[in-house]
Amino acid sequence: MEKEHKLSGLYQEKHPALRSPASSHFLLRLPVIPSPLEVMHFSKLVVFLVLSASAPTSLSHKQRRVDRRNKIKLAMRGSDTRCLAGTYSATGNAPCTSCAPGTYSKESGQTRCIQARAGYYVPTAGQTTETACKAGTYNSNPGMTGCSTCPPGYMCPNDSLSMPQQCSPGRYSKGGEKECPKCPAGYFNNIHKATDCCQCAAGWFNGNAGNTNCQMCSNQYPYSNPGTPAQNQCTAKPGAWAPSKTCQQGTNGDCPASFPRPSAIPRRHLKAKPKCKVNEKACPIFSSLQVVRYACLDVQSNLESCGDCITYAFDGRPSRTGGRDCSAIPFVNEVSCSGGHCDIRSCQPGYIVSLDGSSCVLAFQL
């Protein structure tokens, strides 16, 4: 061994292989124990050299230079442990959890997920965006996983709608509508949020769609059937229906009534009323506007003739006798007749029993 030297407190030794070819001086070896910082830089340099060596030779010089720069940045950055978009954690780094349905995250490294806005939804976990409700549907609350069908009496004309819009008078909606259709000729309504249209009463007509009222037939031609769509269908010859004195829709949506002319029902078709028990009543059964028979019914408990016999009443509305078909009440689910009154226990989804207990109304109306 040749003579030993010390430099900066580190042990070094001369070696023939480390002799400088340009001088008689000896080159010194690197420190025997490298620092952690030097190890890190050396590792990154190795990654860079490996990536550079694997670069395609067919690329242009400019493109290879750009690729080398990107690889250097990648090597210097090291491993990225940030949570991916669609996931989150308390620190924003791994381990990460998928965003729950109804929430999302659109960027990496998030510490929480974002609730879907009203009018939008996120159907499944791990999503990076929210989806707009389509026209005909809506969503009133944030953080939802789906949209609701536009309810009857309302329309949902646009995407991402957070609240349905009421149908105006002269229009109606059965539900799920992008636009409220107009009442056809021969029909009308004059209320907001209508779910249907009323027929013009007998002796009245309506020649235009979307009308809020009907016109009375003239004194010269006073007769017409319910739902007459044109004035030229009013006649001077009496028909099956007696002309109605009024044709107004009630504030609760009740349609005007039409009644057959008594003389239009031949006497030979009338059936004799049967003798019923003390707690029963002989109620007429109609067919084509004629009484074909009678039935003995307990109107205190009969579901379809609750309170009294039913005559010319539709959609569960009380008839002129006061009787009501409880089973025909719109959107009812469970109902019974008790003491001559319809007792609504529950309504279909999206509806609740009204404050007076007589009908089913939209849940958000109360």
Short mmCIF file of C-alpha atoms in Angstrom, two decimals:
data_model
loop_
_atom_site.label_atom_id
_atom_site.label_comp_id
_atom_site.label_asym_id
_atom_site.label_seq_id
_atom_site.Cartn_x
_atom_site.Cartn_y
_atom_site.Cartn_z
CA MET A 1 0.00 0.00 0.00
CA GLU A 2 1.09 3.49 -0.72
CA LYS A 3 1.10 6.34 1.69
CA GLU A 4 -2.29 7.15 3.27
CA HIS A 5 -3.83 10.63 3.38
CA LYS A 6 -6.85 12.08 5.23
CA LEU A 7 -9.14 14.73 3.73
CA SER A 8 -11.95 16.52 5.56
CA GLY A 9 -11.81 13.97 8.34
CA LEU A 10 -12.64 11.07 5.98
CA TYR A 11 -10.41 8.11 5.40
CA GLN A 12 -9.00 8.08 1.85
CA GLU A 13 -6.29 6.06 0.12
CA LYS A 14 -4.32 6.50 -3.01
CA HIS A 15 -4.70 3.95 -5.70
CA PRO A 16 -3.01 3.67 -9.09
CA ALA A 17 -6.38 3.47 -10.84
CA LEU A 18 -7.28 6.89 -9.45
CA ARG A 19 -4.23 8.67 -10.75
CA SER A 20 -5.03 11.66 -12.98
CA PRO A 21 -3.67 11.08 -16.49
CA ALA A 22 -2.90 14.79 -16.83
CA SER A 23 -0.88 15.15 -13.69
CA SER A 24 0.95 13.28 -11.06
CA HIS A 25 -1.81 14.03 -8.53
CA PHE A 26 -4.01 11.34 -7.16
CA LEU A 27 -7.83 11.46 -7.45
CA LEU A 28 -9.72 10.96 -4.22
CA ARG A 29 -12.57 8.48 -3.77
CA LEU A 30 -16.09 9.60 -2.79
CA PRO A 31 -16.89 9.47 0.93
CA VAL A 32 -17.17 5.93 2.15
CA ILE A 33 -20.61 6.52 3.83
CA PRO A 34 -22.90 8.73 1.61
CA SER A 35 -25.50 11.00 3.20
CA PRO A 36 -29.29 10.25 2.85
CA LEU A 37 -29.70 13.28 0.57
CA GLU A 38 -27.01 11.96 -1.76
CA VAL A 39 -28.69 8.54 -1.84
CA MET A 40 -32.03 10.12 -2.80
CA HIS A 41 -30.52 12.17 -5.64
CA PHE A 42 -28.56 9.16 -6.85
CA SER A 43 -31.76 7.03 -6.95
CA LYS A 44 -33.60 9.68 -8.96
CA LEU A 45 -30.67 9.92 -11.34
CA VAL A 46 -30.79 6.15 -11.90
CA VAL A 47 -34.54 6.34 -12.68
CA PHE A 48 -33.90 9.15 -15.15
CA LEU A 49 -31.11 7.25 -16.89
CA VAL A 50 -33.24 4.10 -17.20
CA LEU A 51 -36.20 6.03 -18.60
CA SER A 52 -33.95 7.91 -21.00
CA ALA A 53 -32.35 4.68 -22.22
CA SER A 54 -35.78 3.19 -22.98
CA ALA A 55 -36.96 6.15 -25.10
CA PRO A 56 -37.83 5.28 -28.73
CA THR A 57 -35.13 6.20 -31.21
CA SER A 58 -37.67 7.08 -33.89
CA LEU A 59 -38.74 10.30 -32.12
CA SER A 60 -37.41 13.64 -33.27
CA HIS A 61 -34.68 15.34 -31.33
CA LYS A 62 -37.11 17.99 -30.08
CA GLN A 63 -39.66 15.38 -29.00
CA ARG A 64 -37.00 13.34 -27.18
CA ARG A 65 -35.89 16.46 -25.37
CA VAL A 66 -39.48 17.14 -24.21
CA ASP A 67 -39.87 13.52 -23.12
CA ARG A 68 -36.64 13.70 -21.14
CA ARG A 69 -37.84 16.83 -19.35
CA ASN A 70 -41.14 15.15 -18.45
CA LYS A 71 -39.32 12.05 -17.21
CA ILE A 72 -37.01 14.19 -15.09
CA LYS A 73 -40.05 15.85 -13.51
CA LEU A 74 -41.61 12.45 -12.91
CA ALA A 75 -38.41 11.10 -11.37
CA MET A 76 -37.95 14.17 -9.15
CA ARG A 77 -41.57 14.06 -7.98
CA GLY A 78 -41.36 10.47 -6.81
CA SER A 79 -44.42 8.39 -5.90
CA ASP A 80 -47.77 10.31 -5.77
CA THR A 81 -49.95 9.04 -2.91
CA ARG A 82 -52.77 11.58 -3.30
CA CYS A 83 -56.35 10.25 -3.40
CA LEU A 84 -57.70 9.97 -6.93
CA ALA A 85 -60.77 11.88 -8.12
CA GLY A 86 -63.87 10.08 -6.86
CA THR A 87 -62.18 9.24 -3.56
CA TYR A 88 -61.12 11.10 -0.40
CA SER A 89 -59.39 10.77 2.97
CA ALA A 90 -58.86 12.95 6.03
CA THR A 91 -55.43 13.99 4.73
CA GLY A 92 -56.10 13.76 1.00
CA ASN A 93 -53.53 10.94 0.74
CA ALA A 94 -53.76 7.14 0.72
CA PRO A 95 -55.47 5.11 2.07
CA CYS A 96 -58.57 6.55 0.40
CA THR A 97 -62.33 5.89 0.49
CA SER A 98 -64.74 6.10 -2.45
CA CYS A 99 -67.23 8.95 -2.35
CA ALA A 100 -70.66 7.66 -1.34
CA PRO A 101 -73.66 7.74 -3.72
CA GLY A 102 -75.06 11.26 -3.82
CA THR A 103 -71.55 12.75 -3.53
CA TYR A 104 -68.50 13.09 -5.76
CA SER A 105 -64.99 14.57 -5.98
CA LYS A 106 -63.70 15.91 -9.27
CA GLU A 107 -60.02 16.44 -8.32
CA SER A 108 -57.32 14.34 -6.67
CA GLY A 109 -56.11 14.87 -3.12
CA GLN A 110 -59.53 15.74 -1.68
CA THR A 111 -60.29 15.58 2.04
CA ARG A 112 -64.06 15.41 1.55
CA CYS A 113 -66.66 14.74 -1.14
CA ILE A 114 -69.12 17.25 -2.57
CA GLN A 115 -72.88 16.73 -2.31
CA ALA A 116 -74.79 16.71 -5.59
CA ARG A 117 -76.74 19.95 -5.98
CA ALA A 118 -80.53 20.16 -6.09
CA GLY A 119 -81.50 19.35 -9.66
CA TYR A 120 -78.56 16.92 -9.95
CA TYR A 121 -77.79 13.42 -8.69
CA VAL A 122 -74.95 10.89 -8.28
CA PRO A 123 -76.26 7.32 -8.68
CA THR A 124 -73.28 5.24 -7.49
CA ALA A 125 -70.13 5.46 -5.36
CA GLY A 126 -66.74 6.71 -6.58
CA GLN A 127 -68.05 9.26 -9.08
CA THR A 128 -66.14 12.32 -10.31
CA THR A 129 -69.12 14.36 -11.58
CA GLU A 130 -72.80 14.98 -10.84
CA THR A 131 -75.53 14.33 -13.43
CA ALA A 132 -78.37 16.74 -14.26
CA CYS A 133 -81.99 15.57 -13.88
CA LYS A 134 -83.62 15.27 -17.30
CA ALA A 135 -86.64 17.32 -18.36
CA GLY A 136 -89.79 15.67 -17.01
CA THR A 137 -88.03 15.00 -13.70
CA TYR A 138 -86.75 17.12 -10.81
CA ASN A 139 -84.83 16.95 -7.56
CA SER A 140 -85.49 19.38 -4.69
CA ASN A 141 -82.75 18.23 -2.29
CA PRO A 142 -78.94 18.04 -2.44
CA GLY A 143 -77.07 14.76 -2.07
CA MET A 144 -79.60 12.63 -3.96
CA THR A 145 -78.95 9.43 -5.90
CA GLY A 146 -81.79 9.90 -8.41
CA CYS A 147 -84.53 12.24 -9.64
CA SER A 148 -88.30 12.23 -9.06
CA THR A 149 -90.92 12.13 -11.80
CA CYS A 150 -92.66 15.46 -12.26
CA PRO A 151 -95.91 15.15 -10.23
CA PRO A 152 -99.45 15.49 -11.62
CA GLY A 153 -100.54 19.11 -11.97
CA TYR A 154 -96.96 20.23 -12.62
CA MET A 155 -94.44 20.34 -15.45
CA CYS A 156 -90.64 20.04 -15.53
CA PRO A 157 -89.59 21.76 -18.79
CA ASN A 158 -85.81 21.92 -18.33
CA ASP A 159 -82.86 19.78 -17.31
CA SER A 160 -81.42 20.21 -13.78
CA LEU A 161 -84.74 21.44 -12.38
CA SER A 162 -84.91 21.69 -8.60
CA MET A 163 -88.63 22.52 -8.32
CA PRO A 164 -91.54 21.60 -10.63
CA GLN A 165 -93.70 24.37 -12.10
CA GLN A 166 -97.48 24.56 -11.67
CA CYS A 167 -99.78 24.04 -14.64
CA SER A 168 -101.68 27.24 -15.39
CA PRO A 169 -105.49 27.36 -15.86
CA GLY A 170 -106.54 25.84 -19.17
CA ARG A 171 -103.79 23.22 -18.90
CA TYR A 172 -103.29 20.01 -16.96
CA SER A 173 -100.75 17.26 -16.28
CA LYS A 174 -101.01 13.58 -15.45
CA GLY A 175 -97.39 13.54 -14.24
CA GLY A 176 -93.95 13.22 -15.83
CA GLU A 177 -94.65 16.05 -18.25
CA LYS A 178 -92.12 18.43 -19.82
CA GLU A 179 -95.03 20.75 -20.65
CA CYS A 180 -98.63 20.93 -19.42
CA PRO A 181 -100.94 20.00 -22.31
CA LYS A 182 -103.88 22.26 -23.13
CA CYS A 183 -107.39 21.12 -22.34
CA PRO A 184 -108.92 19.96 -25.65
CA ALA A 185 -111.95 21.57 -27.27
CA GLY A 186 -115.09 20.69 -25.34
CA TYR A 187 -113.15 20.71 -22.07
CA PHE A 188 -111.80 23.38 -19.73
CA ASN A 189 -110.39 24.11 -16.31
CA ASN A 190 -109.88 27.35 -14.40
CA ILE A 191 -107.57 26.29 -11.58
CA HIS A 192 -103.83 25.99 -11.10
CA LYS A 193 -102.17 22.57 -10.71
CA ALA A 194 -105.00 20.78 -12.52
CA THR A 195 -104.54 17.06 -13.07
CA ASP A 196 -107.39 16.84 -15.58
CA CYS A 197 -109.92 18.92 -17.49
CA CYS A 198 -113.67 19.22 -17.01
CA GLN A 199 -116.23 18.54 -19.71
CA CYS A 200 -118.35 21.48 -20.70
CA ALA A 201 -121.74 20.88 -19.08
CA ALA A 202 -124.76 19.92 -21.17
CA GLY A 203 -126.07 23.00 -22.97
CA TRP A 204 -122.56 24.50 -23.19
CA PHE A 205 -119.68 24.23 -25.66
CA ASN A 206 -116.03 25.17 -26.10
CA GLY A 207 -114.45 25.40 -29.54
CA ASN A 208 -110.82 26.07 -28.57
CA ALA A 209 -108.08 24.18 -26.77
CA GLY A 210 -106.67 25.66 -23.57
CA ASN A 211 -109.83 27.51 -22.54
CA THR A 212 -110.66 28.34 -18.95
CA ASN A 213 -114.45 28.39 -19.45
CA CYS A 214 -117.25 27.26 -21.77
CA GLN A 215 -119.89 29.21 -23.65
CA MET A 216 -123.62 28.63 -23.34
CA CYS A 217 -125.55 27.40 -26.35
CA SER A 218 -127.96 29.99 -27.74
CA ASN A 219 -131.64 30.19 -26.83
CA GLN A 220 -132.48 29.05 -30.36
CA TYR A 221 -130.25 25.94 -30.06
CA PRO A 222 -130.10 25.24 -26.32
CA TYR A 223 -129.31 21.52 -26.28
CA SER A 224 -125.91 19.84 -26.37
CA ASN A 225 -124.19 16.82 -24.88
CA PRO A 226 -121.48 17.18 -22.21
CA GLY A 227 -118.10 17.96 -23.79
CA THR A 228 -119.47 19.60 -26.96
CA PRO A 229 -116.45 20.96 -28.94
CA ALA A 230 -118.22 23.40 -31.30
CA GLN A 231 -121.19 25.76 -31.34
CA ASN A 232 -122.67 24.14 -34.46
CA GLN A 233 -123.25 20.99 -32.39
CA CYS A 234 -125.80 22.77 -30.22
CA THR A 235 -129.29 21.77 -31.41
CA ALA A 236 -132.89 22.85 -31.07
CA LYS A 237 -134.07 19.27 -30.62
CA PRO A 238 -134.05 17.96 -27.05
CA GLY A 239 -131.61 15.16 -26.46
CA ALA A 240 -130.68 12.91 -23.59
CA TRP A 241 -129.33 15.77 -21.47
CA ALA A 242 -131.03 18.70 -19.81
CA PRO A 243 -129.26 22.05 -20.36
CA SER A 244 -127.27 23.09 -17.27
CA LYS A 245 -127.81 26.55 -15.85
CA THR A 246 -124.14 26.97 -14.90
CA CYS A 247 -120.78 25.66 -16.06
CA GLN A 248 -118.29 26.61 -13.37
CA GLN A 249 -115.48 24.59 -11.85
CA GLY A 250 -115.31 24.60 -8.08
CA THR A 251 -112.26 25.96 -6.25
CA ASN A 252 -111.51 22.41 -5.08
CA GLY A 253 -111.52 21.18 -8.68
CA ASP A 254 -115.09 19.86 -8.81
CA CYS A 255 -116.42 19.81 -12.36
CA PRO A 256 -119.88 21.08 -13.29
CA ALA A 257 -122.57 18.42 -13.28
CA SER A 258 -124.76 17.37 -16.18
CA PHE A 259 -128.05 15.57 -15.70
CA PRO A 260 -130.15 13.51 -18.10
CA ARG A 261 -133.59 14.77 -19.02
CA PRO A 262 -136.19 12.84 -17.00
CA SER A 263 -138.27 12.34 -20.14
CA ALA A 264 -135.24 10.79 -21.86
CA ILE A 265 -135.49 7.68 -19.70
CA PRO A 266 -138.43 5.57 -20.88
CA ARG A 267 -140.73 4.50 -18.06
CA ARG A 268 -140.57 0.88 -19.19
CA HIS A 269 -136.85 0.75 -18.33
CA LEU A 270 -137.37 1.84 -14.72
CA LYS A 271 -137.14 -1.01 -12.24
CA ALA A 272 -139.11 -1.25 -9.03
CA LYS A 273 -137.14 -0.55 -5.88
CA PRO A 274 -136.61 -3.64 -3.74
CA LYS A 275 -137.47 -3.80 -0.07
CA CYS A 276 -134.24 -3.49 1.88
CA LYS A 277 -133.25 -4.09 5.48
CA VAL A 278 -133.53 -1.29 8.02
CA ASN A 279 -129.84 -0.38 7.77
CA GLU A 280 -129.75 -0.58 3.96
CA LYS A 281 -130.86 1.65 1.13
CA ALA A 282 -132.10 0.84 -2.39
CA CYS A 283 -129.50 2.46 -4.66
CA PRO A 284 -129.94 2.69 -8.44
CA ILE A 285 -127.46 0.95 -10.73
CA PHE A 286 -126.96 2.82 -14.00
CA SER A 287 -126.04 1.65 -17.49
CA SER A 288 -125.83 4.12 -20.39
CA LEU A 289 -127.45 6.77 -18.20
CA GLN A 290 -130.40 4.51 -17.42
CA VAL A 291 -131.33 2.76 -14.21
CA VAL A 292 -131.16 -0.93 -14.96
CA ARG A 293 -131.68 -2.22 -11.43
CA TYR A 294 -131.46 -1.42 -7.73
CA ALA A 295 -129.17 -2.82 -5.06
CA CYS A 296 -129.66 -2.84 -1.30
CA LEU A 297 -126.53 -1.24 0.17
CA ASP A 298 -125.42 -0.29 3.66
CA VAL A 299 -124.37 3.26 2.82
CA GLN A 300 -122.76 3.63 6.24
CA SER A 301 -120.05 1.10 5.35
CA ASN A 302 -120.23 0.45 1.58
CA LEU A 303 -116.94 1.57 0.02
CA GLU A 304 -118.42 2.51 -3.37
CA SER A 305 -121.60 4.16 -2.04
CA CYS A 306 -120.44 5.72 1.19
CA GLY A 307 -122.94 8.04 2.90
CA ASP A 308 -125.65 7.64 0.27
CA CYS A 309 -126.36 6.30 -3.20
CA ILE A 310 -124.08 7.46 -6.03
CA THR A 311 -125.53 9.33 -9.01
CA TYR A 312 -123.35 10.89 -11.71
CA ALA A 313 -120.23 11.41 -9.60
CA PHE A 314 -116.70 10.79 -10.82
CA ASP A 315 -113.14 10.68 -9.40
CA GLY A 316 -114.39 10.11 -5.87
CA ARG A 317 -116.26 13.41 -5.72
CA PRO A 318 -119.46 13.57 -3.63
CA SER A 319 -122.59 13.14 -5.74
CA ARG A 320 -125.58 15.44 -5.47
CA THR A 321 -127.09 13.00 -2.95
CA GLY A 322 -124.01 13.28 -0.73
CA GLY A 323 -122.79 9.76 -1.44
CA ARG A 324 -119.19 9.13 -2.42
CA ASP A 325 -117.19 6.34 -4.07
CA CYS A 326 -114.23 6.13 -1.68
CA SER A 327 -112.32 3.73 -3.93
CA ALA A 328 -112.28 6.33 -6.74
CA ILE A 329 -110.53 9.06 -4.73
CA PRO A 330 -107.41 10.01 -6.76
CA PHE A 331 -104.05 8.71 -5.42
CA VAL A 332 -105.64 6.90 -2.47
CA ASN A 333 -103.93 3.74 -1.20
CA GLU A 334 -105.88 2.49 1.84
CA VAL A 335 -109.42 3.72 2.47
CA SER A 336 -112.61 2.50 4.12
CA CYS A 337 -116.17 3.73 4.64
CA SER A 338 -116.95 4.34 8.28
CA GLY A 339 -120.15 5.96 9.51
CA GLY A 340 -120.98 7.15 6.00
CA HIS A 341 -117.64 8.95 5.56
CA CYS A 342 -114.54 7.98 3.57
CA ASP A 343 -111.71 7.27 6.01
CA ILE A 344 -108.40 7.63 4.13
CA ARG A 345 -105.65 5.77 5.96
CA SER A 346 -102.80 6.23 3.47
CA CYS A 347 -102.04 7.64 0.02
CA GLN A 348 -99.81 6.55 -2.84
CA PRO A 349 -96.06 7.43 -2.70
CA GLY A 350 -95.48 11.17 -3.02
CA TYR A 351 -98.92 12.01 -1.58
CA ILE A 352 -100.30 12.48 1.93
CA VAL A 353 -103.76 12.80 3.44
CA SER A 354 -105.09 16.38 3.24
CA LEU A 355 -105.65 18.38 6.42
CA ASP A 356 -109.40 17.83 6.26
CA GLY A 357 -108.90 14.12 5.54
CA SER A 358 -111.01 14.17 2.39
CA SER A 359 -108.37 13.65 -0.31
CA CYS A 360 -104.73 12.87 -1.12
CA VAL A 361 -102.49 15.83 -1.95
CA LEU A 362 -98.85 16.24 -2.97
CA ALA A 363 -96.51 15.94 -0.02
CA PHE A 364 -94.82 19.32 -0.53
CA GLN A 365 -98.11 21.23 -0.71
CA LEU A 366 -98.57 21.16 3.07
#
